[in-house]
CSV table of C-alpha atoms in Angstrom, one decimal:
chain,number,residue,atom,x,y,z
A,1,MET,CA,27.8,6.4,39.7
A,2,THR,CA,27.8,7.7,36.2
A,3,THR,CA,30.4,6.0,34.1
A,4,GLN,CA,31.9,8.1,31.2
A,5,ASN,CA,30.7,5.3,29.2
A,6,ASP,CA,27.1,6.3,30.6
A,7,GLN,CA,28.1,10.3,29.9
A,8,ARG,CA,28.7,9.4,26.4
A,9,TYR,CA,25.6,7.5,25.6
A,10,GLN,CA,23.4,10.4,27.4
A,11,GLN,CA,25.4,13.0,25.0
A,12,ARG,CA,24.2,11.0,21.8
A,13,GLN,CA,21.0,10.5,22.8
A,14,LYS,CA,20.4,13.9,23.6
A,15,LYS,CA,21.9,15.2,19.9
A,16,ILE,CA,19.7,12.4,18.8
A,17,LYS,CA,16.5,13.8,20.6
A,18,GLN,CA,17.0,17.2,19.2
A,19,HIS,CA,17.4,16.3,15.8
A,20,ILE,CA,13.9,14.6,15.7
A,21,ASP,CA,12.9,17.4,17.8
A,22,GLU,CA,13.7,20.0,14.8
A,23,ARG,CA,12.3,17.4,12.4
A,24,ILE,CA,8.9,17.2,13.9
A,25,ALA,CA,8.8,20.9,14.3
A,26,VAL,CA,9.3,21.8,10.9
A,27,ALA,CA,6.3,19.2,9.6
A,28,THR,CA,3.8,21.2,9.6
A,29,GLN,CA,1.4,20.0,6.9
A,30,ASP,CA,-1.7,17.8,8.2
A,31,ARG,CA,-3.3,16.2,5.0
A,32,GLY,CA,-3.7,13.1,3.6
A,33,LEU,CA,-0.7,11.1,2.0
A,34,LEU,CA,-0.4,9.0,-1.5
A,35,LEU,CA,2.0,5.8,0.1
A,36,ILE,CA,3.6,3.5,-2.3
A,37,LEU,CA,4.6,0.1,-1.4
A,38,THR,CA,6.8,-1.3,-4.6
A,39,GLY,CA,9.1,-3.4,-5.4
A,40,ASN,CA,9.8,-7.8,-6.0
A,41,GLY,CA,9.8,-8.9,-2.6
A,42,LYS,CA,7.3,-10.0,-0.7
A,43,GLY,CA,5.1,-8.2,1.7
A,44,LYS,CA,3.7,-5.2,0.2
A,45,SER,CA,0.2,-6.3,0.3
A,46,THR,CA,0.5,-7.3,3.9
A,47,ALA,CA,2.2,-4.0,4.9
A,48,ALA,CA,-1.0,-2.0,3.1
A,49,PHE,CA,-3.4,-4.6,5.4
A,50,GLY,CA,-1.7,-3.7,8.5
A,51,THR,CA,-2.4,0.0,8.0
A,52,VAL,CA,-6.1,-0.5,7.0
A,53,ALA,CA,-6.0,-2.3,10.4
A,54,ARG,CA,-4.4,0.5,12.2
A,55,THR,CA,-7.0,2.9,10.9
A,56,VAL,CA,-10.0,0.7,11.5
A,57,GLY,CA,-8.3,0.5,15.0
A,58,HIS,CA,-8.5,4.5,15.3
A,59,GLY,CA,-11.9,4.0,14.5
A,60,GLN,CA,-11.6,5.7,10.8
A,61,GLN,CA,-12.8,4.5,8.0
A,62,ALA,CA,-10.7,2.3,5.0
A,63,ALA,CA,-11.9,0.7,1.4
A,64,VAL,CA,-9.7,-1.9,-0.5
A,65,ILE,CA,-9.4,-2.6,-4.1
A,66,GLN,CA,-7.5,-5.9,-5.1
A,67,PHE,CA,-6.5,-6.0,-8.4
A,68,ILE,CA,-5.0,-9.0,-8.9
A,69,LYS,CA,-5.7,-11.3,-6.5
A,70,GLY,CA,-9.4,-11.9,-6.8
A,71,THR,CA,-9.8,-15.6,-6.7
A,72,TRP,CA,-7.8,-16.4,-3.6
A,73,GLU,CA,-9.4,-16.5,-0.3
A,74,CYS,CA,-7.6,-13.8,1.8
A,75,GLY,CA,-7.3,-13.7,5.8
A,76,GLU,CA,-7.2,-10.2,5.6
A,77,ARG,CA,-10.6,-9.2,4.0
A,78,ASN,CA,-12.1,-12.1,6.2
A,79,LEU,CA,-10.9,-10.4,9.4
A,80,LEU,CA,-11.7,-6.3,8.1
A,81,SER,CA,-14.5,-6.7,6.3
A,82,GLN,CA,-16.1,-7.6,9.8
A,83,HIS,CA,-15.1,-4.6,11.0
A,84,GLY,CA,-16.8,-2.2,8.7
A,85,VAL,CA,-14.1,-2.7,5.5
A,86,GLU,CA,-15.3,-2.2,1.9
A,87,PHE,CA,-13.4,-4.5,-0.8
A,88,GLN,CA,-14.4,-4.8,-3.8
A,89,VAL,CA,-12.2,-7.5,-5.8
A,90,MET,CA,-11.4,-8.2,-9.6
A,91,SER,CA,-12.7,-11.5,-10.1
A,92,THR,CA,-11.1,-12.7,-13.1
A,93,GLY,CA,-7.8,-13.5,-10.6
A,94,PHE,CA,-4.1,-13.7,-11.7
A,95,THR,CA,-4.1,-12.5,-15.5
A,96,TRP,CA,-1.7,-15.2,-16.2
A,97,GLU,CA,-4.8,-17.6,-15.5
A,98,THR,CA,-7.1,-15.9,-17.3
A,99,GLN,CA,-5.1,-15.2,-20.5
A,100,ASN,CA,-7.8,-12.9,-22.1
A,101,ARG,CA,-7.0,-9.2,-22.1
A,102,ALA,CA,-10.5,-8.2,-22.8
A,103,SER,CA,-12.3,-10.5,-20.1
A,104,ASP,CA,-9.4,-8.1,-17.9
A,105,MET,CA,-9.8,-5.2,-19.0
A,106,LEU,CA,-13.3,-5.1,-18.9
A,107,ALA,CA,-13.0,-6.3,-14.9
A,108,ALA,CA,-9.8,-4.0,-14.3
A,109,GLN,CA,-12.4,-1.2,-15.4
A,110,GLU,CA,-15.1,-1.8,-13.6
A,111,MET,CA,-13.1,-2.1,-10.4
A,112,TRP,CA,-11.5,1.2,-11.3
A,113,GLN,CA,-15.3,2.9,-11.7
A,114,HIS,CA,-15.4,1.6,-7.9
A,115,GLY,CA,-12.0,3.5,-6.4
A,116,LYS,CA,-13.3,6.2,-8.9
A,117,ARG,CA,-16.0,6.3,-6.1
A,118,MET,CA,-13.4,5.7,-3.0
A,119,LEU,CA,-11.6,8.1,-4.1
A,120,SER,CA,-14.5,11.2,-4.1
A,121,ASN,CA,-15.4,10.0,-1.1
A,122,ALA,CA,-14.6,12.1,2.2
A,123,LEU,CA,-15.8,9.6,4.4
A,124,LEU,CA,-13.3,7.7,3.9
A,125,ASP,CA,-9.9,8.3,5.4
A,126,LEU,CA,-7.7,5.5,3.4
A,127,VAL,CA,-8.4,3.7,0.2
A,128,VAL,CA,-5.6,1.0,-0.2
A,129,LEU,CA,-5.4,0.3,-4.2
A,130,ASP,CA,-3.8,-3.0,-4.2
A,131,GLU,CA,-1.7,-4.2,-7.5
A,132,LEU,CA,-2.7,-1.1,-9.1
A,133,THR,CA,0.9,-0.8,-10.5
A,134,TYR,CA,0.0,-4.0,-12.6
A,135,MET,CA,-3.5,-2.8,-14.4
A,136,ILE,CA,-1.3,0.9,-15.5
A,137,THR,CA,1.6,-1.8,-16.8
A,138,TYR,CA,-0.8,-3.5,-19.0
A,139,GLY,CA,-2.9,-0.7,-20.2
A,140,TYR,CA,-6.1,-1.6,-18.7
A,141,ILE,CA,-6.5,1.8,-16.6
A,142,GLU,CA,-4.7,4.9,-18.2
A,143,LEU,CA,-2.1,6.4,-16.1
A,144,THR,CA,-3.6,9.9,-16.7
A,145,GLU,CA,-6.5,9.3,-15.1
A,146,VAL,CA,-5.4,7.9,-11.9
A,147,ILE,CA,-3.4,10.8,-11.4
A,148,GLN,CA,-6.2,13.0,-11.9
A,149,VAL,CA,-8.3,11.4,-9.7
A,150,LEU,CA,-5.4,11.2,-7.1
A,151,GLN,CA,-4.7,14.9,-7.3
A,152,HIS,CA,-8.6,15.9,-6.8
A,153,ARG,CA,-9.4,13.3,-3.9
A,154,PRO,CA,-10.5,14.7,-0.7
A,155,GLN,CA,-7.3,16.4,1.3
A,156,GLU,CA,-7.5,14.4,4.7
A,157,GLN,CA,-7.6,10.9,2.4
A,158,THR,CA,-4.5,8.8,2.5
A,159,VAL,CA,-4.3,6.4,-0.3
A,160,ILE,CA,-1.7,3.7,-0.5
A,161,ILE,CA,-1.1,1.7,-4.2
A,162,THR,CA,1.1,-1.6,-3.9
A,163,GLY,CA,2.8,-3.7,-6.6
A,164,ARG,CA,5.5,-3.9,-8.3
A,165,GLY,CA,7.0,-1.9,-11.1
A,166,CYS,CA,5.5,1.3,-10.3
A,167,HIS,CA,5.3,4.3,-12.7
A,168,ARG,CA,7.7,6.9,-12.3
A,169,THR,CA,5.3,9.7,-12.5
A,170,LEU,CA,3.4,8.4,-9.2
A,171,ILE,CA,6.6,7.6,-7.4
A,172,GLU,CA,7.4,11.3,-7.6
A,173,MET,CA,3.8,12.4,-6.6
A,174,ALA,CA,4.3,10.3,-3.6
A,175,ASP,CA,4.6,11.5,-0.1
A,176,THR,CA,5.9,8.0,0.9
A,177,VAL,CA,8.1,5.3,-1.2
A,178,SER,CA,9.0,2.0,0.3
A,179,GLU,CA,10.5,-0.6,-1.8
A,180,ILE,CA,10.5,-4.1,-0.6
A,181,ARG,CA,13.8,-5.9,-2.0
A,182,PRO,CA,13.9,-10.1,-2.4
A,183,ILE,CA,16.7,-11.4,-0.4
A,184,LYS,CA,15.0,-14.9,0.3
A,185,HIS,CA,11.7,-16.4,-0.8
A,186,ALA,CA,10.2,-19.7,0.6
A,187,PHE,CA,8.7,-20.7,-3.0
A,188,ASP,CA,11.9,-20.6,-4.5
A,189,HIS,CA,12.8,-23.6,-2.6
A,190,GLY,CA,10.2,-25.8,-3.3
A,191,LEU,CA,7.7,-24.6,0.3
A,192,GLN,CA,4.4,-24.3,-0.4
A,193,ALA,CA,2.0,-20.8,0.3
A,194,ARG,CA,0.6,-21.3,3.7
A,195,GLN,CA,-2.6,-20.0,4.9
A,196,GLY,CA,-2.5,-17.5,7.3
A,197,ILE,CA,1.0,-16.7,6.4
A,198,ASP,CA,0.7,-16.2,2.6
A,199,TRP,CA,-2.6,-15.7,2.4
């Protein structure tokens, strides 16, 4: 026996389905995307690596550049490199530890050469530029060059850029932008970072 509540529920669901079907019908473009994961909250790189895992799970090719966390062990890198994902890692680690602008800039430029190679490779379905936003903010890599390379990448290639304070021009260029906002963080309450959870 169908109740009045059941009927209202069905009507609401039909409207939702109709709205979604209409949106799907007008989504006719098929090309690679530019995604940006920014904001001060935790989880930007983690979300990007999740997309890498999804890409690999579909038998597609992915590559990653890590611009900041190079000296840390990385569980995602340990796993994904076993499945053919190329990782290029900036060996200097955190810039506040090196305290040497010249060496940081040199390391960033070296990584960016790999980035340009990846962003010209039509065989790569996904390229992750992890923490690239910092390299632009610090002036290690020129924004204008990043824009130019992104605009001339293979049409089917998707790029994910992560990091705080993403430049507004990149945000305007992007197809999808997610801002991760901090509510609470364990570290702020004296809890140590945990292997398998934080790295």
